mmCIF file of C-alpha atoms in Angstrom:
data_model
loop_
_atom_site.group_PDB
_atom_site.id
_atom_site.type_symbol
_atom_site.label_atom_id
_atom_site.label_comp_id
_atom_site.label_asym_id
_atom_site.label_seq_id
_atom_site.Cartn_x
_atom_site.Cartn_y
_atom_site.Cartn_z
ATOM 1 C CA MET A 616 25.618 37.077 -7.105
ATOM 2 C CA LEU A 617 22.185 37.884 -5.723
ATOM 3 C CA CYS A 618 20.715 38.085 -9.220
ATOM 4 C CA GLN A 619 22.261 34.731 -10.131
ATOM 5 C CA HIS A 620 20.741 33.129 -7.033
ATOM 6 C CA GLU A 621 17.311 34.584 -7.863
ATOM 7 C CA ALA A 622 17.572 33.388 -11.470
ATOM 8 C CA GLU A 623 18.405 29.846 -10.288
ATOM 9 C CA ARG A 624 15.503 29.894 -7.826
ATOM 10 C CA LEU A 625 13.072 30.975 -10.544
ATOM 11 C CA ASP A 626 14.445 28.353 -12.901
ATOM 12 C CA VAL A 627 13.856 25.594 -10.342
ATOM 13 C CA TRP A 628 10.366 26.965 -9.644
ATOM 14 C CA ALA A 629 9.514 26.992 -13.353
ATOM 15 C CA ILE A 630 10.753 23.422 -13.825
ATOM 16 C CA GLU A 631 8.644 22.225 -10.883
ATOM 17 C CA ILE A 632 5.565 23.897 -12.326
ATOM 18 C CA ILE A 633 6.077 22.309 -15.740
ATOM 19 C CA THR A 634 7.154 18.852 -14.549
ATOM 20 C CA PRO A 635 6.067 18.245 -10.965
ATOM 21 C CA TRP A 636 8.278 15.969 -8.918
ATOM 22 C CA LYS A 637 6.677 12.617 -8.247
ATOM 23 C CA PRO A 638 8.447 10.167 -5.990
ATOM 24 C CA LYS A 639 8.565 6.681 -7.440
ATOM 25 C CA ILE A 640 8.730 3.673 -5.188
ATOM 26 C CA ASN A 641 9.526 0.426 -6.903
ATOM 27 C CA PRO A 642 7.301 -2.644 -6.352
ATOM 28 C CA LYS A 643 9.885 -4.367 -4.142
ATOM 29 C CA LYS A 644 9.815 -1.407 -1.744
ATOM 30 C CA TRP A 645 6.011 -1.521 -1.604
ATOM 31 C CA ILE A 646 6.181 -5.208 -0.697
ATOM 32 C CA GLU A 647 8.760 -4.423 1.985
ATOM 33 C CA HIS A 648 6.573 -1.623 3.384
ATOM 34 C CA ALA A 649 3.552 -3.953 3.458
ATOM 35 C CA ARG A 650 5.469 -6.657 5.316
ATOM 36 C CA THR A 651 6.962 -4.229 7.826
ATOM 37 C CA THR A 652 3.669 -2.561 8.659
ATOM 38 C CA PHE A 653 1.901 -5.918 8.839
ATOM 39 C CA VAL A 654 4.392 -7.141 11.428
ATOM 40 C CA VAL A 655 4.025 -3.974 13.503
ATOM 41 C CA ASP A 656 0.230 -3.828 13.296
ATOM 42 C CA PRO A 657 -1.928 -5.268 10.513
ATOM 43 C CA ARG A 658 -4.320 -2.319 10.801
ATOM 44 C CA ILE A 659 -1.510 -0.009 9.688
ATOM 45 C CA ALA A 660 -0.914 -2.218 6.667
ATOM 46 C CA PHE A 661 -4.629 -2.122 5.814
ATOM 47 C CA SER A 662 -4.678 1.652 6.086
ATOM 48 C CA LEU A 663 -1.687 1.729 3.736
ATOM 49 C CA GLY A 664 -3.715 -0.345 1.277
ATOM 50 C CA ALA A 665 -6.677 2.014 1.684
ATOM 51 C CA ARG A 666 -4.443 5.040 1.124
ATOM 52 C CA PHE A 667 -3.040 3.598 -2.117
ATOM 53 C CA PRO A 668 -5.968 1.622 -3.587
ATOM 54 C CA THR A 669 -4.528 1.397 -7.115
ATOM 55 C CA ASN A 670 -1.150 0.020 -6.051
ATOM 56 C CA SER A 671 -1.339 -3.593 -7.210
ATOM 57 C CA PRO A 672 1.976 -4.844 -5.702
ATOM 58 C CA LEU A 673 0.849 -3.529 -2.310
ATOM 59 C CA LYS A 674 -2.619 -5.082 -2.630
ATOM 60 C CA MET A 675 -1.214 -8.427 -3.765
ATOM 61 C CA GLU A 676 1.231 -8.560 -0.856
ATOM 62 C CA LEU A 677 -1.461 -7.638 1.667
ATOM 63 C CA THR A 678 -3.685 -10.371 0.237
ATOM 64 C CA HIS A 679 -0.846 -12.868 0.552
ATOM 65 C CA LEU A 680 -0.088 -11.808 4.149
ATOM 66 C CA VAL A 681 -3.728 -12.008 5.198
ATOM 67 C CA GLN A 682 -4.249 -15.416 3.646
ATOM 68 C CA ALA A 683 -1.062 -16.738 5.250
ATOM 69 C CA ASP A 684 -2.119 -15.557 8.718
ATOM 70 C CA ILE A 685 -5.891 -15.882 8.462
ATOM 71 C CA LEU A 686 -6.514 -17.219 11.968
ATOM 72 C CA GLU A 687 -4.992 -14.154 13.606
ATOM 73 C CA ILE A 688 -6.442 -11.651 11.147
ATOM 74 C CA ARG A 689 -10.019 -12.864 10.718
ATOM 75 C CA THR A 690 -11.346 -10.686 13.546
ATOM 76 C CA ILE A 691 -10.116 -7.444 11.958
ATOM 77 C CA PRO A 692 -12.886 -6.008 9.743
ATOM 78 C CA GLU A 693 -10.385 -4.240 7.472
ATOM 79 C CA ALA A 694 -8.992 -7.634 6.457
ATOM 80 C CA LEU A 695 -12.227 -8.852 4.881
ATOM 81 C CA PRO A 696 -11.596 -7.461 1.383
ATOM 82 C CA TYR A 697 -8.310 -9.339 1.281
ATOM 83 C CA PHE A 698 -9.770 -12.794 1.765
ATOM 84 C CA VAL A 699 -13.455 -12.444 0.883
ATOM 85 C CA THR A 700 -12.977 -11.909 -2.816
ATOM 86 C CA PRO A 701 -15.306 -12.778 -5.707
ATOM 87 C CA LYS A 702 -12.851 -15.478 -6.752
ATOM 88 C CA ALA A 703 -12.832 -17.002 -3.248
ATOM 89 C CA VAL A 704 -16.641 -17.007 -3.171
ATOM 90 C CA ASP A 705 -16.918 -18.557 -6.643
ATOM 91 C CA GLU A 706 -14.440 -21.300 -5.736
ATOM 92 C CA ASP A 707 -15.955 -21.796 -2.251
ATOM 93 C CA SER A 708 -12.513 -21.291 -0.780
ATOM 94 C CA PRO A 709 -11.627 -23.009 2.512
ATOM 95 C CA LEU A 710 -10.445 -19.590 3.713
ATOM 96 C CA LEU A 711 -14.063 -18.500 3.926
ATOM 97 C CA GLN A 712 -14.729 -21.260 6.455
ATOM 98 C CA GLN A 713 -12.423 -19.393 8.834
ATOM 99 C CA LEU A 714 -14.975 -16.592 9.207
ATOM 100 C CA THR A 715 -16.743 -16.490 12.529
ATOM 101 C CA HIS A 716 -20.513 -16.628 12.165
#
């Protein structure tokens, strides 16, 4: 019995070495996480975006949340990349008029 247990443990260890376990969160969950953290504290949501910079569903949702609540968010420096974008500058977006000078 002890040998069987050890063999199973080594088998699991070998499988993890060959194919590491990677948790997968679907895009809907990322959107939910962004909304929840934004409601609690937008700075937490921005740190989530900084922690996962290549996660496009998260970035898109944060951009949407910032642009929907621009008057409350405009004083948070971490929010700038979400509404001062090259596209917004090129189009002379009205959102940019919300910046304090």
